[in-house]
mmCIF file of C-alpha atoms and ligand atoms in Angstrom:
data_model
loop_
_atom_site.group_PDB
_atom_site.id
_atom_site.type_symbol
_atom_site.label_atom_id
_atom_site.label_comp_id
_atom_site.label_asym_id
_atom_site.label_seq_id
_atom_site.Cartn_x
_atom_site.Cartn_y
_atom_site.Cartn_z
ATOM 1 C CA GLU N 1 -7.976 23.509 85.136
ATOM 2 C CA THR N 2 -10.244 22.444 82.268
ATOM 3 C CA VAL N 3 -8.775 22.096 78.705
ATOM 4 C CA GLU N 4 -10.261 25.596 77.300
ATOM 5 C CA GLU N 5 -8.295 27.154 80.440
ATOM 6 C CA ARG N 6 -5.104 24.658 78.996
ATOM 7 C CA LEU N 7 -5.467 26.152 75.501
ATOM 8 C CA LYS N 8 -6.292 29.902 76.471
ATOM 9 C CA LEU N 9 -2.975 29.651 78.352
ATOM 10 C CA ARG N 10 -1.234 28.115 75.530
ATOM 11 C CA ILE N 11 -2.328 31.235 73.274
ATOM 12 C CA ILE N 12 -1.417 33.836 75.653
ATOM 13 C CA ASP N 13 2.135 31.726 76.670
ATOM 14 C CA GLY N 14 2.799 30.537 72.575
ATOM 15 C CA ASP N 15 2.869 27.464 74.066
ATOM 16 C CA ARG N 16 2.915 24.884 71.637
ATOM 17 C CA GLU N 17 4.022 21.700 73.344
ATOM 18 C CA GLY N 18 1.295 18.977 73.171
ATOM 19 C CA LEU N 19 -1.230 21.365 70.994
ATOM 20 C CA GLY N 20 -2.640 19.131 69.301
ATOM 21 C CA ALA N 21 -3.630 16.740 72.650
ATOM 22 C CA ASP N 22 -5.352 19.274 73.672
ATOM 23 C CA LEU N 23 -7.293 20.463 71.084
ATOM 24 C CA ASP N 24 -8.702 16.987 70.327
ATOM 25 C CA GLU N 25 -9.525 16.683 73.355
ATOM 26 C CA ALA N 26 -11.377 19.826 73.736
ATOM 27 C CA MET N 27 -12.965 19.174 70.118
ATOM 28 C CA ALA N 28 -15.008 15.901 71.513
ATOM 29 C CA LYS N 29 -16.610 18.830 74.178
ATOM 30 C CA MET N 30 -17.505 21.343 71.350
ATOM 31 C CA PRO N 31 -16.747 22.315 67.342
ATOM 32 C CA PRO N 32 -13.754 23.264 65.945
ATOM 33 C CA LEU N 33 -14.533 26.529 64.856
ATOM 34 C CA GLU N 34 -16.535 26.906 68.858
ATOM 35 C CA ILE N 35 -12.872 26.335 70.237
ATOM 36 C CA ILE N 36 -11.484 29.094 67.849
ATOM 37 C CA ASN N 37 -14.088 31.973 68.589
ATOM 38 C CA THR N 38 -14.683 31.194 72.502
ATOM 39 C CA VAL N 39 -11.176 29.548 73.367
ATOM 40 C CA LEU N 40 -8.421 30.687 70.814
ATOM 41 C CA LEU N 41 -9.563 34.258 70.277
ATOM 42 C CA ASP N 42 -10.120 34.762 73.599
ATOM 43 C CA GLY N 43 -6.433 34.089 74.167
ATOM 44 C CA MET N 44 -5.311 36.181 71.338
ATOM 45 C CA LYS N 45 -7.304 39.036 73.034
ATOM 46 C CA VAL N 46 -6.102 39.077 76.837
ATOM 47 C CA VAL N 47 -2.206 38.719 74.277
ATOM 48 C CA GLY N 48 -3.542 42.162 72.623
ATOM 49 C CA GLU N 49 -4.410 44.024 75.925
ATOM 50 C CA LEU N 50 -0.757 42.985 76.778
ATOM 51 C CA PHE N 51 1.416 43.785 74.489
ATOM 52 C CA GLY N 52 -1.148 47.323 74.419
ATOM 53 C CA ALA N 53 -0.683 48.118 77.489
ATOM 54 C CA GLY N 54 3.248 47.049 77.344
ATOM 55 C CA LYS N 55 3.425 43.971 79.404
ATOM 56 C CA MET N 56 4.203 41.723 76.371
ATOM 57 C CA GLN N 57 7.214 42.336 74.032
ATOM 58 C CA LEU N 58 6.628 41.501 70.439
ATOM 59 C CA PRO N 59 8.787 38.485 70.038
ATOM 60 C CA PHE N 60 6.057 36.545 72.554
ATOM 61 C CA VAL N 61 3.051 37.817 70.517
ATOM 62 C CA LEU N 62 4.590 36.765 67.530
ATOM 63 C CA GLN N 63 5.031 33.149 69.340
ATOM 64 C CA SER N 64 1.707 33.683 70.261
ATOM 65 C CA ALA N 65 0.089 34.563 66.467
ATOM 66 C CA GLU N 66 2.097 31.059 65.835
ATOM 67 C CA THR N 67 0.264 28.985 68.407
ATOM 68 C CA MET N 68 -2.943 30.655 67.241
ATOM 69 C CA LYS N 69 -2.307 29.638 63.343
ATOM 70 C CA ALA N 70 -1.078 25.827 64.173
ATOM 71 C CA ALA N 71 -4.301 25.269 66.194
ATOM 72 C CA VAL N 72 -6.420 26.625 63.175
ATOM 73 C CA ALA N 73 -4.523 24.137 61.078
ATOM 74 C CA TRP N 74 -5.124 21.729 63.291
ATOM 75 C CA LEU N 75 -8.965 21.820 64.043
ATOM 76 C CA GLU N 76 -9.374 23.173 60.217
ATOM 77 C CA PRO N 77 -9.907 19.143 58.937
ATOM 78 C CA HIS N 78 -12.283 18.922 61.067
ATOM 79 C CA MET N 79 -14.246 21.566 60.409
ATOM 80 C CA GLU N 80 -17.419 20.794 58.630
ATOM 81 C CA LYS N 81 -17.342 21.642 54.546
ATOM 82 C CA VAL N 82 -20.471 22.376 52.071
ATOM 83 C CA GLU N 83 -19.878 20.341 48.743
ATOM 84 C CA GLY N 84 -21.056 21.468 45.408
ATOM 85 C CA GLU N 85 -20.887 24.235 43.277
ATOM 86 C CA GLN N 86 -18.519 27.169 44.096
ATOM 87 C CA LYS N 87 -21.209 30.103 44.702
ATOM 88 C CA ALA N 88 -18.601 32.525 43.773
ATOM 89 C CA THR N 89 -15.072 34.067 43.446
ATOM 90 C CA ILE N 90 -13.380 36.601 46.174
ATOM 91 C CA VAL N 91 -10.548 37.836 46.101
ATOM 92 C CA LEU N 92 -8.917 38.649 49.778
ATOM 93 C CA ALA N 93 -5.789 40.697 50.774
ATOM 94 C CA THR N 94 -4.468 41.935 53.977
ATOM 95 C CA VAL N 95 -3.499 45.675 52.530
ATOM 96 C CA LYS N 96 -0.135 47.205 51.427
ATOM 97 C CA GLY N 97 2.074 47.623 55.207
ATOM 98 C CA ASP N 98 -0.031 45.317 57.350
ATOM 99 C CA VAL N 99 1.360 41.970 57.968
ATOM 100 C CA HIS N 100 -1.715 40.931 60.150
ATOM 101 C CA ASP N 101 -3.130 37.735 58.721
ATOM 102 C CA ILE N 102 -4.683 35.632 61.204
ATOM 103 C CA GLY N 103 -8.304 37.128 60.662
ATOM 104 C CA LYS N 104 -7.761 36.735 57.080
ATOM 105 C CA ASN N 105 -7.548 33.247 57.077
ATOM 106 C CA LEU N 106 -9.939 32.410 59.435
ATOM 107 C CA VAL N 107 -12.023 34.487 56.790
ATOM 108 C CA ASP N 108 -10.187 32.371 54.124
ATOM 109 C CA ILE N 109 -11.268 28.639 55.426
ATOM 110 C CA ILE N 110 -14.702 30.234 57.095
ATOM 111 C CA LEU N 111 -15.762 31.057 53.004
ATOM 112 C CA THR N 112 -13.958 28.477 51.511
ATOM 113 C CA ASN N 113 -15.617 25.357 53.800
ATOM 114 C CA ASN N 114 -18.974 27.668 52.734
ATOM 115 C CA GLY N 115 -18.762 26.316 49.173
ATOM 116 C CA TYR N 116 -17.211 29.753 47.772
ATOM 117 C CA ARG N 117 -13.750 30.347 45.740
ATOM 118 C CA VAL N 118 -10.830 32.200 47.579
ATOM 119 C CA VAL N 119 -8.264 33.902 46.026
ATOM 120 C CA ASN N 120 -6.159 34.507 48.757
ATOM 121 C CA LEU N 121 -3.194 37.065 47.713
ATOM 122 C CA GLY N 122 -1.480 37.640 51.697
ATOM 123 C CA ILE N 123 -0.266 40.164 53.510
ATOM 124 C CA LYS N 124 1.246 43.628 52.278
ATOM 125 C CA GLN N 125 -0.863 43.940 49.345
ATOM 126 C CA PRO N 126 -0.863 46.886 47.016
ATOM 127 C CA VAL N 127 -3.795 47.973 45.407
ATOM 128 C CA ALA N 128 -2.329 47.289 41.999
ATOM 129 C CA SER N 129 -2.094 43.600 42.660
ATOM 130 C CA ILE N 130 -6.033 43.483 44.919
ATOM 131 C CA ILE N 131 -7.428 44.877 41.410
ATOM 132 C CA GLN N 132 -5.150 42.433 39.286
ATOM 133 C CA ALA N 133 -6.187 39.916 40.712
ATOM 134 C CA ALA N 134 -9.959 40.789 41.070
ATOM 135 C CA ARG N 135 -9.847 41.387 36.891
ATOM 136 C CA GLU N 136 -7.867 38.050 36.238
ATOM 137 C CA HIS N 137 -9.688 35.952 38.741
ATOM 138 C CA ARG N 138 -13.193 37.685 37.558
ATOM 139 C CA ALA N 139 -13.614 38.096 41.307
ATOM 140 C CA ASP N 140 -17.338 38.455 42.625
ATOM 141 C CA VAL N 141 -16.491 40.574 45.347
ATOM 142 C CA VAL N 142 -12.839 41.701 46.714
ATOM 143 C CA GLY N 143 -12.288 41.709 50.640
ATOM 144 C CA MET N 144 -9.696 43.581 52.015
ATOM 145 C CA SER N 145 -7.822 43.040 55.733
ATOM 146 C CA GLY N 146 -6.132 45.294 58.063
ATOM 147 C CA LEU N 147 -5.442 45.849 61.823
ATOM 148 C CA LEU N 148 -3.233 49.055 61.725
ATOM 149 C CA VAL N 149 -5.385 52.029 62.135
ATOM 150 C CA LYS N 150 -2.990 53.500 59.216
ATOM 151 C CA SER N 151 -4.557 50.530 57.040
ATOM 152 C CA THR N 152 -8.411 51.993 57.846
ATOM 153 C CA VAL N 153 -7.024 54.919 55.829
ATOM 154 C CA ILE N 154 -5.066 52.534 53.163
ATOM 155 C CA MET N 155 -8.130 51.272 52.811
ATOM 156 C CA ARG N 156 -10.715 54.138 51.745
ATOM 157 C CA GLU N 157 -7.584 55.120 49.429
ATOM 158 C CA ASN N 158 -8.023 51.660 47.943
ATOM 159 C CA LEU N 159 -11.141 52.319 47.283
ATOM 160 C CA GLU N 160 -10.724 55.584 45.396
ATOM 161 C CA GLU N 161 -8.831 53.928 43.189
ATOM 162 C CA MET N 162 -10.134 51.293 42.499
ATOM 163 C CA THR N 163 -13.216 53.635 41.585
ATOM 164 C CA ARG N 164 -10.904 55.486 38.724
ATOM 165 C CA GLU N 165 -9.951 52.428 37.432
ATOM 166 C CA GLY N 166 -13.234 51.624 37.168
ATOM 167 C CA LEU N 167 -13.246 48.549 38.627
ATOM 168 C CA ASP N 168 -17.154 47.132 39.682
ATOM 169 C CA VAL N 169 -16.910 44.591 42.347
ATOM 170 C CA PRO N 170 -18.803 44.643 45.866
ATOM 171 C CA VAL N 171 -16.069 45.407 48.825
ATOM 172 C CA LEU N 172 -15.469 43.995 51.885
ATOM 173 C CA LEU N 173 -14.005 45.130 54.982
ATOM 174 C CA GLY N 174 -12.448 43.945 57.827
ATOM 175 C CA GLY N 175 -9.867 44.062 60.307
ATOM 176 C CA ALA N 176 -9.834 44.921 64.410
ATOM 177 C CA ALA N 177 -9.009 48.491 63.712
ATOM 178 C CA LEU N 178 -12.459 49.582 61.257
ATOM 179 C CA THR N 179 -14.973 50.740 62.278
ATOM 180 C CA ARG N 180 -19.513 50.597 61.116
ATOM 181 C CA LYS N 181 -19.228 54.208 60.732
ATOM 182 C CA TYR N 182 -16.185 54.762 59.084
ATOM 183 C CA VAL N 183 -17.016 51.907 56.720
ATOM 184 C CA GLU N 184 -20.668 52.970 55.870
ATOM 185 C CA GLU N 185 -19.234 57.044 55.829
ATOM 186 C CA ASP N 186 -15.902 57.289 54.358
ATOM 187 C CA CYS N 187 -15.454 54.552 52.528
ATOM 188 C CA VAL N 188 -19.139 54.229 51.066
ATOM 189 C CA ALA N 189 -18.282 57.994 50.191
ATOM 190 C CA ALA N 190 -15.472 56.688 48.312
ATOM 191 C CA TYR N 191 -16.995 53.963 46.370
ATOM 192 C CA GLY N 192 -20.430 54.268 46.111
ATOM 193 C CA ALA N 193 -23.557 53.316 48.415
ATOM 194 C CA GLY N 194 -24.207 49.230 48.930
ATOM 195 C CA ARG N 195 -21.307 48.780 47.129
ATOM 196 C CA VAL N 196 -18.736 48.221 49.959
ATOM 197 C CA ALA N 197 -19.791 46.819 53.291
ATOM 198 C CA TYR N 198 -18.207 46.162 56.765
ATOM 199 C CA ALA N 199 -17.706 42.501 58.497
ATOM 200 C CA ARG N 200 -17.579 42.564 61.906
ATOM 201 C CA ASP N 201 -16.136 38.833 61.758
ATOM 202 C CA ALA N 202 -15.831 35.952 60.126
ATOM 203 C CA PHE N 203 -18.645 34.768 60.004
ATOM 204 C CA ASP N 204 -20.573 38.353 59.792
ATOM 205 C CA GLY N 205 -18.012 38.496 56.746
ATOM 206 C CA LEU N 206 -20.223 34.521 55.163
ATOM 207 C CA SER N 207 -23.993 36.463 56.011
ATOM 208 C CA LEU N 208 -22.258 39.290 53.410
ATOM 209 C CA MET N 209 -20.556 37.078 51.309
ATOM 210 C CA ASN N 210 -24.876 34.917 50.917
ATOM 211 C CA ALA N 211 -26.114 37.940 50.700
ATOM 212 C CA VAL N 212 -23.873 39.543 47.187
ATOM 213 C CA VAL N 213 -24.969 35.717 45.453
ATOM 214 C CA ASP N 214 -28.775 35.626 46.398
HETATM 215 CO CO1 B1M P 1 0.019 43.524 65.858
HETATM 216 N N1 B1M P 1 -1.192 45.632 66.599
HETATM 217 N N2 B1M P 1 1.334 44.650 65.303
HETATM 218 N N3 B1M P 1 0.745 41.978 65.298
HETATM 219 N N4 B1M P 1 -1.521 42.794 67.016
HETATM 220 C C1 B1M P 1 -2.219 44.806 66.530
HETATM 221 C C2 B1M P 1 -3.082 45.100 65.604
HETATM 222 C C3 B1M P 1 -2.667 46.156 68.078
HETATM 223 C C4 B1M P 1 -4.209 46.640 68.395
HETATM 224 C C5 B1M P 1 -2.126 45.930 69.142
HETATM 225 C C6 B1M P 1 -2.035 47.050 70.278
HETATM 226 O O1 B1M P 1 -0.942 47.414 69.785
HETATM 227 N N5 B1M P 1 -3.122 46.289 71.629
HETATM 228 C C7 B1M P 1 -1.893 46.816 67.016
HETATM 229 C C8 B1M P 1 -1.703 47.999 66.009
HETATM 230 C C9 B1M P 1 -2.492 49.429 66.452
HETATM 231 C C10 B1M P 1 -3.181 50.514 65.845
HETATM 232 O O2 B1M P 1 -2.798 50.324 64.468
HETATM 233 N N6 B1M P 1 -3.403 51.523 66.328
HETATM 234 C C11 B1M P 1 -0.425 46.448 66.829
HETATM 235 C C12 B1M P 1 1.056 46.787 66.289
HETATM 236 C C13 B1M P 1 1.049 48.586 66.999
HETATM 237 C C14 B1M P 1 1.733 46.532 65.669
HETATM 238 C C15 B1M P 1 3.045 46.351 65.285
HETATM 239 C C16 B1M P 1 3.159 48.096 64.359
HETATM 240 C C17 B1M P 1 3.900 46.198 66.214
HETATM 241 C C18 B1M P 1 5.752 46.457 66.250
HETATM 242 O O3 B1M P 1 6.389 46.298 65.397
HETATM 243 N N7 B1M P 1 6.111 47.946 66.806
HETATM 244 C C19 B1M P 1 3.604 45.846 63.882
HETATM 245 C C20 B1M P 1 2.727 45.985 62.277
HETATM 246 C C21 B1M P 1 3.365 45.186 61.645
HETATM 247 C C22 B1M P 1 3.196 45.234 60.312
HETATM 248 O O4 B1M P 1 1.272 44.570 60.357
HETATM 249 N N8 B1M P 1 3.683 45.929 59.133
HETATM 250 C C23 B1M P 1 2.622 44.216 64.919
HETATM 251 C C24 B1M P 1 3.507 42.502 64.799
HETATM 252 C C25 B1M P 1 2.482 41.955 65.227
HETATM 253 C C26 B1M P 1 2.796 40.149 65.043
HETATM 254 C C27 B1M P 1 3.781 39.684 63.279
HETATM 255 C C28 B1M P 1 3.802 39.790 66.402
HETATM 256 C C29 B1M P 1 1.714 39.640 65.188
HETATM 257 C C30 B1M P 1 0.568 38.686 63.648
HETATM 258 C C31 B1M P 1 0.709 37.555 63.318
HETATM 259 C C32 B1M P 1 0.241 37.800 62.166
HETATM 260 O O5 B1M P 1 -0.797 38.764 62.120
HETATM 261 N N9 B1M P 1 0.651 36.484 61.510
HETATM 262 C C33 B1M P 1 0.461 40.691 65.895
HETATM 263 C C34 B1M P 1 -0.212 40.331 66.472
HETATM 264 C C35 B1M P 1 -0.922 38.869 66.888
HETATM 265 C C36 B1M P 1 -1.071 41.248 66.831
HETATM 266 C C37 B1M P 1 -2.578 41.075 67.796
HETATM 267 C C38 B1M P 1 -2.338 41.063 69.663
HETATM 268 C C39 B1M P 1 -3.613 40.136 67.735
HETATM 269 C C40 B1M P 1 -4.387 40.236 65.977
HETATM 270 C C41 B1M P 1 -5.413 38.307 65.611
HETATM 271 O O6 B1M P 1 -4.523 37.665 65.181
HETATM 272 N N10 B1M P 1 -6.289 39.025 66.286
HETATM 273 C C42 B1M P 1 -3.762 42.635 67.945
HETATM 274 C C43 B1M P 1 -3.985 43.063 68.888
HETATM 275 C C44 B1M P 1 -5.308 43.078 68.245
HETATM 276 O O7 B1M P 1 -5.724 42.999 67.596
HETATM 277 N N11 B1M P 1 -6.471 43.639 69.324
HETATM 278 C C45 B1M P 1 -2.493 43.390 67.133
HETATM 279 C C46 B1M P 1 -6.861 37.752 66.394
HETATM 280 C C47 B1M P 1 -8.078 37.507 64.867
HETATM 281 C C48 B1M P 1 -8.436 36.702 64.655
HETATM 282 O O8 B1M P 1 -8.616 38.779 65.258
HETATM 283 O O9 B1M P 1 -7.503 40.120 62.410
HETATM 284 O O10 B1M P 1 -9.014 41.226 64.275
HETATM 285 P P1 B1M P 1 -9.030 39.975 63.650
HETATM 286 O O11 B1M P 1 -10.087 39.379 62.869
HETATM 287 C C49 B1M P 1 -11.315 39.724 63.281
HETATM 288 C C50 B1M P 1 -12.299 40.321 62.713
HETATM 289 O O12 B1M P 1 -11.588 41.762 62.909
HETATM 290 C C51 B1M P 1 -12.466 40.469 61.139
HETATM 291 O O13 B1M P 1 -13.006 38.792 61.413
HETATM 292 C C52 B1M P 1 -11.848 38.321 62.354
HETATM 293 C C53 B1M P 1 -12.632 37.579 63.008
HETATM 294 O O14 B1M P 1 -13.529 37.122 63.594
HETATM 295 N N12 B1M P 1 -11.782 40.372 60.175
HETATM 296 C C54 B1M P 1 -12.390 40.086 58.630
HETATM 297 C C55 B1M P 1 -10.636 40.520 59.879
HETATM 298 N N13 B1M P 1 -10.103 40.707 58.652
HETATM 299 C C56 B1M P 1 -11.296 40.308 57.663
HETATM 300 C C57 B1M P 1 -11.798 40.973 56.536
HETATM 301 C C58 B1M P 1 -13.276 40.712 56.706
HETATM 302 C C59 B1M P 1 -14.393 40.121 57.454
HETATM 303 C C60 B1M P 1 -13.898 40.176 58.573
HETATM 304 O O15 B1M P 1 -13.192 40.562 54.728
HETATM 305 C C61 B1M P 1 -12.474 40.871 54.056
#
């Protein structure tokens, strides 16, 4: 059994005992972000499939999520960081009614390590809080995350509210239930062309942030 296989199983089983030692072993073979992207997210994918098929109960999904978070926290100090002035500010939130935050927090880490100031509001954020934070922190970009199908509807409603409120900030949307088509059609209709973009993953989010700043 390779260390990659062991780590993947740890995510699936929610097994944190000796996690750090396995992560250290893996870091001797590949960089921390690669461990997350190839090994750990692979495990989370299996968890999602098992849960979706009714083969895994919610408390165990929670254990897997906690293991994933512990792994990311262990790896984070070992990631490469860009030094220097902060390039721009993004206000980041998981939308109202949604507690999923692993993806959002990965986006936070990757943007922070690449020189952005990230104001991470957390989960279940109503649009009023997002708008207020965007104004208060003079955000250059607002990022919304959500994994539930109903969160995609909330995102569109949020964009409508932001339009009514006259918020003039580009928006980045991400999360497993979104599709590019939904963002580029429905969300663009709610907020305007060239003002809202779909990020497939955290690295896509970074490229889009870089594009806004350039
Ligand atoms: Co939930 N859950 N969950 N869950 N959960 C899903 C999303 C689900 C698809 C599972 C399934 O059925 N197969 C399903 C949604 C179904 C739907 O809406 N159609 C589901 C459900 C149903 C639920 C509950 C309703 C279950 C219940 O209570 N009966 C409940 C919802 C509670 C709520 O939100 N109100 C619930 C709860 C939970 C836990 C608390 C147990 C836990 C979350 C813990 C936490 O996040 N702190 C959990 C988990 C872990 C999952 C799965 C298994 C894994 C999610 C995850 O962390 N993936 C998930 C299955 C799946 O996604 N297929 C599932 C890893 C993460 C890195 O990926 O967040 O997609 P993701 O982020 C990606 C990209 O999407 C992107 O970058 C990341 C990778 O680079 N990205 C962005 C994300 N946000 C971005 C923002 C950006 C840019 C990119 O810029 C702003």
